[in-house]
Short mmCIF file of C-alpha atoms and ligand atoms in Angstrom, two decimals:
data_model
loop_
_atom_site.label_atom_id
_atom_site.label_comp_id
_atom_site.label_asym_id
_atom_site.label_seq_id
_atom_site.Cartn_x
_atom_site.Cartn_y
_atom_site.Cartn_z
CA UNK A 207 -7.20 5.31 5.49
CA UNK A 208 -4.92 7.71 3.74
CA UNK A 209 -1.78 6.47 1.99
CA UNK A 210 0.37 9.56 1.80
CA UNK A 211 1.95 9.25 5.27
CA UNK A 212 2.88 5.61 4.70
CA UNK A 213 4.19 6.47 1.23
CA UNK A 214 6.32 9.23 2.76
CA UNK A 215 7.82 6.83 5.31
CA UNK A 216 8.57 4.25 2.62
CA UNK A 217 10.17 6.90 0.38
CA UNK A 218 12.40 8.13 3.22
CA UNK A 219 13.57 4.57 3.96
CA UNK A 220 14.24 4.03 0.25
CA UNK A 221 16.16 7.31 -0.08
CA UNK A 222 18.32 6.37 2.94
CA UNK A 223 19.16 2.98 1.45
CA UNK A 224 19.83 4.50 -1.97
CA UNK A 225 22.22 7.00 -0.34
CA UNK A 226 24.09 4.13 1.39
CA UNK A 227 24.40 2.35 -1.96
CA UNK A 228 25.56 5.56 -3.66
CA UNK A 229 28.38 5.83 -1.09
CA UNK A 230 29.52 2.42 -2.31
CA UNK A 231 29.40 3.69 -5.88
CA UNK A 232 26.15 1.97 -6.93
CA UNK A 233 23.08 3.94 -7.93
CA UNK A 234 19.88 1.89 -8.14
CA UNK A 235 18.33 2.32 -11.56
CA UNK A 236 14.76 1.74 -12.70
CA UNK A 237 13.84 1.37 -16.39
CA UNK A 238 10.23 1.99 -17.41
CA UNK A 239 9.27 0.61 -20.83
CA UNK A 240 6.21 2.14 -22.45
CA UNK A 241 4.52 1.47 -25.78
CA UNK A 242 1.40 3.61 -25.65
CA UNK A 243 0.07 7.08 -26.40
CA UNK A 244 -2.26 6.91 -23.38
CA UNK A 245 -2.18 10.24 -21.52
CA UNK A 246 -2.89 8.89 -18.02
CA UNK A 247 -0.15 6.31 -18.49
CA UNK A 248 2.28 9.08 -19.51
CA UNK A 249 1.27 11.06 -16.41
CA UNK A 250 1.89 8.00 -14.20
CA UNK A 251 5.31 7.37 -15.78
CA UNK A 252 6.35 11.00 -15.22
CA UNK A 253 5.30 10.74 -11.60
CA UNK A 254 7.37 7.53 -11.12
CA UNK A 255 10.40 9.23 -12.72
CA UNK A 256 10.02 12.30 -10.46
CA UNK A 257 9.67 10.17 -7.32
CA UNK A 258 12.69 8.06 -8.33
CA UNK A 259 14.81 11.12 -8.82
CA UNK A 260 13.74 12.60 -5.47
CA UNK A 261 14.71 9.35 -3.73
CA UNK A 262 18.15 9.38 -5.41
CA UNK A 263 17.46 6.57 -7.88
CA UNK A 264 18.22 6.69 -11.57
CA UNK A 265 15.23 6.27 -13.85
CA UNK A 266 15.10 5.93 -17.62
CA UNK A 267 11.93 5.87 -19.67
CA UNK A 268 12.15 3.75 -22.82
CA UNK A 269 9.31 4.90 -25.06
CA UNK A 270 8.82 2.47 -27.95
CA UNK A 271 5.67 4.19 -29.24
CA UNK A 272 2.11 2.87 -29.57
CA UNK A 273 2.83 0.96 -32.80
CA UNK A 274 5.76 -1.03 -31.42
CA UNK A 275 5.59 -4.68 -32.50
CA UNK A 276 5.50 -7.20 -29.64
CA UNK A 277 8.92 -8.51 -30.67
CA UNK A 278 10.52 -5.10 -30.27
CA UNK A 279 9.09 -4.77 -26.75
CA UNK A 280 10.26 -8.27 -25.84
CA UNK A 281 13.72 -7.67 -27.26
CA UNK A 282 14.11 -4.39 -25.31
CA UNK A 283 13.04 -6.11 -22.08
CA UNK A 284 15.66 -8.82 -22.70
CA UNK A 285 18.37 -6.20 -23.27
CA UNK A 286 17.43 -4.33 -20.11
CA UNK A 287 17.41 -7.62 -18.19
CA UNK A 288 21.00 -8.23 -19.33
CA UNK A 289 22.12 -4.64 -18.60
CA UNK A 290 24.16 -4.59 -15.36
CA UNK A 291 23.39 -0.90 -14.88
CA UNK A 292 19.61 -1.56 -14.63
CA UNK A 293 18.21 -3.03 -11.40
CA UNK A 294 14.44 -2.76 -11.86
CA UNK A 295 12.22 -2.99 -14.95
CA UNK A 296 8.57 -2.03 -15.36
CA UNK A 297 6.50 -2.68 -18.46
CA UNK A 298 3.82 0.00 -18.48
CA UNK A 299 0.24 -0.71 -19.63
CA UNK A 300 -1.74 -0.30 -21.83
CA UNK A 301 0.21 -2.25 -24.44
CA UNK A 302 -0.14 -2.12 -28.24
CA UNK A 303 -3.26 -3.81 -29.66
CA UNK A 304 -3.09 -7.59 -29.34
CA UNK A 305 -0.08 -7.72 -27.00
CA UNK A 306 -0.48 -9.51 -23.64
CA UNK A 307 1.33 -8.23 -20.56
CA UNK A 308 1.88 -11.74 -19.15
CA UNK A 309 3.49 -12.89 -22.39
CA UNK A 310 5.80 -9.90 -22.89
CA UNK A 311 6.73 -9.64 -19.21
CA UNK A 312 8.17 -13.16 -19.38
CA UNK A 313 11.18 -11.40 -20.93
CA UNK A 314 11.86 -9.51 -17.68
CA UNK A 315 14.46 -11.22 -15.49
CA UNK A 316 12.52 -12.12 -12.27
CA UNK A 317 15.27 -10.57 -10.11
CA UNK A 318 14.56 -7.22 -11.82
CA UNK A 319 10.80 -7.72 -12.04
CA UNK A 320 9.99 -5.00 -9.48
CA UNK A 321 6.30 -4.86 -10.43
CA UNK A 322 5.81 -8.64 -10.36
CA UNK A 323 4.63 -8.80 -13.98
CA UNK A 324 6.53 -11.93 -15.09
CA UNK A 325 4.22 -14.97 -14.62
CA UNK A 326 7.13 -16.63 -12.79
CA UNK A 327 6.84 -13.96 -10.10
CA UNK A 328 3.13 -14.64 -9.62
CA UNK A 329 3.79 -18.39 -9.53
CA UNK A 330 6.49 -17.91 -6.89
CA UNK A 331 4.20 -15.63 -4.90
CA UNK A 332 1.39 -18.20 -5.05
CA UNK A 333 3.68 -20.98 -3.85
CA UNK A 334 5.25 -18.96 -1.03
CA UNK A 335 8.67 -18.49 -2.67
CA UNK A 336 10.45 -15.11 -2.51
CA UNK A 337 9.35 -12.85 -5.36
CA UNK A 338 8.39 -9.27 -6.05
CA UNK A 339 4.63 -8.92 -5.73
CA UNK A 340 2.90 -6.48 -8.07
CA UNK A 341 3.33 -3.17 -6.24
CA UNK A 342 -0.41 -2.34 -6.24
CA UNK A 343 -1.35 -5.65 -4.63
CA UNK A 344 1.40 -5.21 -2.04
CA UNK A 345 0.20 -1.63 -1.42
CA UNK A 346 -3.21 -3.05 -0.38
CA UNK A 347 -1.50 -5.16 2.29
CA UNK A 348 0.87 -2.36 3.32
CA UNK A 349 -2.10 -0.03 3.92
CA UNK A 350 -3.97 -2.67 5.95
CA UNK A 351 -0.85 -3.27 8.06
CA UNK A 352 -0.14 0.43 8.48
CA UNK A 353 -3.66 0.95 9.78
CA UNK A 354 -3.37 -2.18 11.96
CA UNK A 355 -6.23 -4.09 10.38
CA UNK A 356 -6.29 -7.67 11.66
CA UNK A 357 -6.49 -10.19 8.80
CA UNK A 358 -6.12 -13.66 10.31
CA UNK A 359 -9.46 -15.45 10.37
CA UNK A 360 -11.32 -12.57 8.77
CA UNK A 361 -13.23 -12.70 5.50
CA UNK A 362 -11.56 -10.71 2.72
CA UNK A 363 -13.45 -10.23 -0.54
CA UNK A 364 -11.49 -9.08 -3.59
CA UNK A 365 -13.54 -7.75 -6.50
CA UNK A 366 -11.41 -8.20 -9.65
CA UNK A 367 -9.25 -11.14 -10.76
CA UNK A 368 -6.61 -9.51 -12.95
CA UNK A 369 -3.08 -10.87 -12.76
CA UNK A 370 -1.73 -7.42 -11.82
CA UNK A 371 -4.05 -6.66 -8.89
CA UNK A 372 -6.91 -9.02 -7.97
CA UNK A 373 -5.13 -12.40 -8.06
CA UNK A 374 -1.91 -11.33 -6.33
CA UNK A 375 -3.89 -9.38 -3.69
CA UNK A 376 -5.91 -12.54 -3.02
CA UNK A 377 -2.70 -14.59 -2.61
CA UNK A 378 -1.18 -12.02 -0.27
CA UNK A 379 -4.36 -11.95 1.86
CA UNK A 380 -4.44 -15.76 1.93
CA UNK A 381 -0.82 -15.78 3.07
CA UNK A 382 -1.90 -13.65 6.00
CA UNK A 383 -4.53 -16.21 6.97
CA UNK A 384 -7.58 -14.30 5.80
CA UNK A 385 -10.42 -16.36 4.30
CA UNK A 386 -10.51 -15.06 0.75
CA UNK A 387 -13.27 -14.82 -1.85
CA UNK A 388 -12.53 -13.47 -5.33
CA UNK A 389 -15.37 -11.89 -7.37
CA UNK A 390 -15.45 -10.95 -11.06
CA UNK A 391 -17.80 -9.87 -13.82
CA UNK A 392 -19.64 -13.23 -13.77
CA UNK A 393 -20.20 -13.28 -10.01
CA UNK A 394 -23.93 -13.70 -9.34
CA UNK A 395 -25.31 -11.10 -6.91
CA UNK A 396 -22.07 -9.23 -6.21
CA UNK A 397 -23.57 -7.19 -3.37
CA UNK A 398 -24.67 -10.32 -1.50
CA UNK A 399 -21.06 -11.57 -1.55
CA UNK A 400 -19.34 -8.26 -0.77
CA UNK A 401 -21.71 -7.66 2.18
CA UNK A 402 -20.10 -10.69 3.88
CA UNK A 403 -16.65 -9.06 3.81
CA UNK A 404 -14.77 -7.84 6.86
CA UNK A 405 -12.20 -6.47 4.40
CA UNK A 406 -13.34 -5.50 0.91
CA UNK A 407 -10.83 -4.79 -1.87
CA UNK A 408 -12.25 -3.19 -5.04
CA UNK A 409 -9.97 -3.59 -8.08
CA UNK A 410 -12.45 -3.41 -10.91
CA UNK A 411 -11.96 -0.31 -13.05
CA UNK A 412 -15.67 0.65 -12.91
CA UNK A 413 -16.26 4.12 -11.46
CA UNK A 414 -18.20 4.00 -8.16
CA UNK A 415 -19.43 0.42 -8.69
CA UNK A 416 -19.32 -0.30 -4.97
CA UNK A 417 -22.14 1.52 -3.17
CA UNK A 418 -23.27 1.39 0.48
CA UNK A 419 -25.49 -1.57 -0.46
CA UNK A 420 -22.34 -3.62 -1.12
CA UNK A 421 -20.77 -2.97 2.27
CA UNK A 422 -21.34 -4.47 5.71
CA UNK A 423 -21.43 -1.74 8.38
CA UNK A 424 -17.96 -1.37 9.88
CA UNK A 425 -16.09 -3.19 7.10
CA UNK A 426 -12.67 -1.99 5.95
CA UNK A 427 -12.76 -0.97 2.27
CA UNK A 428 -9.70 -0.58 0.05
CA UNK A 429 -10.36 1.21 -3.23
CA UNK A 430 -7.75 0.30 -5.85
CA UNK A 431 -9.68 1.81 -8.75
CA UNK A 432 -8.30 4.80 -10.62
CA UNK A 433 -10.81 5.86 -13.25
CA UNK A 434 -10.21 9.12 -15.11
CA UNK A 435 -13.36 11.22 -15.66
CA UNK A 436 -13.96 13.34 -18.79
CA UNK A 437 -13.15 16.49 -16.77
CA UNK A 438 -9.71 15.16 -15.84
CA UNK A 439 -10.46 13.97 -12.30
CA UNK A 440 -9.70 10.57 -10.85
CA UNK A 441 -12.46 8.53 -9.20
CA UNK A 442 -12.30 5.16 -7.51
CA UNK A 443 -14.34 1.97 -7.85
CA UNK A 444 -16.04 2.83 -4.56
CA UNK A 445 -18.68 5.51 -4.21
CA UNK A 446 -17.47 8.04 -1.61
CA UNK A 447 -20.82 7.72 0.24
CA UNK A 448 -19.57 4.28 1.38
CA UNK A 449 -17.56 6.06 4.07
CA UNK A 450 -20.75 6.44 6.13
CA UNK A 451 -21.22 2.65 6.17
CA UNK A 452 -17.63 1.39 6.19
CA UNK A 453 -15.43 1.40 9.28
CA UNK A 454 -12.59 2.71 7.10
CA UNK A 455 -12.12 3.59 3.43
CA UNK A 456 -9.09 4.53 1.36
CA UNK A 457 -9.46 7.75 -0.67
CA UNK A 458 -8.90 8.11 -4.43
CA UNK A 459 -6.59 9.80 -5.10
CA UNK A 460 -4.28 9.60 -2.08
CA UNK A 461 -4.84 6.00 -0.94
CA UNK A 462 -3.36 2.99 -2.76
CA UNK A 463 -1.70 5.06 -5.55
CA UNK A 464 1.11 6.82 -3.63
CA UNK A 465 1.94 3.63 -1.71
CA UNK A 466 2.21 1.72 -5.01
CA UNK A 467 4.77 4.16 -6.39
CA UNK A 468 6.76 4.13 -3.14
CA UNK A 469 6.86 0.32 -3.18
CA UNK A 470 8.12 0.24 -6.79
CA UNK A 471 11.10 2.32 -5.70
CA UNK A 472 11.62 0.21 -2.58
CA UNK A 473 11.64 -2.93 -4.76
CA UNK A 474 14.20 -1.36 -7.10
CA UNK A 475 16.58 -0.65 -4.21
CA UNK A 476 16.04 -4.19 -2.92
CA UNK A 477 16.88 -5.55 -6.38
CA UNK A 478 20.02 -3.37 -6.50
CA UNK A 479 21.12 -4.80 -3.14
CA UNK A 480 20.88 -8.37 -4.43
CA UNK A 481 22.36 -7.85 -7.91
P1 LIG B 550 -8.71 -5.26 -15.28
O1 LIG B 550 -7.56 -6.05 -15.74
O2 LIG B 550 -9.62 -4.62 -16.25
O3 LIG B 550 -9.60 -6.26 -14.35
C1 LIG B 550 -10.82 -5.83 -13.86
C2 LIG B 550 -11.46 -6.98 -13.08
O4 LIG B 550 -12.73 -6.51 -12.61
C3 LIG B 550 -11.71 -8.22 -13.93
O5 LIG B 550 -11.39 -9.38 -13.20
C4 LIG B 550 -13.23 -8.16 -14.21
O6 LIG B 550 -13.84 -9.42 -14.28
C5 LIG B 550 -13.73 -7.46 -12.96
N1 LIG B 550 -14.99 -6.76 -13.22
C6 LIG B 550 -15.30 -5.94 -14.24
N2 LIG B 550 -16.56 -5.49 -14.14
C7 LIG B 550 -17.08 -6.07 -13.04
C8 LIG B 550 -18.34 -6.01 -12.40
N3 LIG B 550 -19.35 -5.27 -12.88
N4 LIG B 550 -18.52 -6.74 -11.27
C9 LIG B 550 -17.52 -7.50 -10.77
N5 LIG B 550 -16.29 -7.58 -11.31
C10 LIG B 550 -16.08 -6.88 -12.44
O7 LIG B 550 -8.28 -4.12 -14.26
P2 LIG B 550 -6.98 -4.01 -13.28
O8 LIG B 550 -5.76 -3.81 -14.09
O9 LIG B 550 -7.02 -5.12 -12.28
O10 LIG B 550 -7.31 -2.65 -12.55
C11 LIG B 550 -8.45 -2.50 -11.73
C12 LIG B 550 -8.53 -1.04 -11.28
O11 LIG B 550 -7.39 -0.75 -10.50
C13 LIG B 550 -8.52 -0.02 -12.43
O12 LIG B 550 -9.32 1.09 -12.05
C14 LIG B 550 -7.08 0.41 -12.51
O13 LIG B 550 -6.92 1.71 -13.04
C15 LIG B 550 -6.71 0.38 -11.04
N6 LIG B 550 -5.28 0.26 -10.78
C16 LIG B 550 -4.75 1.09 -9.85
C17 LIG B 550 -3.42 1.01 -9.53
C18 LIG B 550 -2.86 1.91 -8.46
O14 LIG B 550 -1.67 2.01 -8.29
N7 LIG B 550 -3.72 2.56 -7.68
C19 LIG B 550 -2.60 0.10 -10.19
C20 LIG B 550 -3.17 -0.79 -11.12
C21 LIG B 550 -4.52 -0.70 -11.40
P3 LIG B 550 -13.53 -10.50 -15.48
O15 LIG B 550 -12.21 -11.10 -15.10
O16 LIG B 550 -14.65 -11.45 -15.38
O17 LIG B 550 -13.48 -9.69 -16.75
#
């Protein structure tokens, strides 16, 4: 289940909408706030900025440095929230030692919270109110829809309960009438639970944790994991040998990742249309 074709379609739609807005004199603008020296984060931010530019969106990267105090990050998010020229705001992780994403992201105006990081966005999502879902969680659903995977009445197992991926993915699957189980590091006998999944979502951050033993033959497996290896490659949370057991598997790279970036841009244009 590759993501590049879907990402391409989403990017084209976004570019068309951005062009319509530009004709009316409004250019959607995304601000990415970073406070880290992490190399893979810097790579990701550059790739967002490039994609934004290609789609005709403005993008500014606000680099506060790895030693930025939490207050400085919060204050910058507040200023960007009040800036009429900015339509979408992302707070990039990792954050400086001791800072919590959920706490800092509360300073992002929910209407500009295009990566669903403000706890208000997750609360709205969980209660069925309109909100931006975290783009990665939404990318899971977008891929399942694109590949016409039926969800109603099926058992979806999400491995990982983070507020950026696991929890929102579980809410989105529940909204689509799947029966959802969420696993985590304290789950007893993970493989016994994941083997009951019709749809298995791995969002763990442990390279190749999910092996054929964890997968029911024919199940659909979505690999959210992006784990850098010492030789600069990217591997998922799912061992590639799972493809012989699964009915379908998303690749890493080239699965969830490109769809996530495309959705961030789509959200930014949507925010620009409402602001
Ligand atoms: P995270 O905040 O570290 O959460 C990891 C989750 O996995 C936690 O809930 C943890 O359980 C659980 N876990 C850890 N070890 C486990 C084990 N052995 N068995 C079962 N569960 C286990 O990570 P995240 O931010 O959700 O990211 C997860 C992965 O997705 C990472 O590889 C990340 O790079 C990737 N990611 C990809 C994209 C994309 O666009 N493709 C975007 C975001 C993240 P506890 O809660 O009990 O600790």
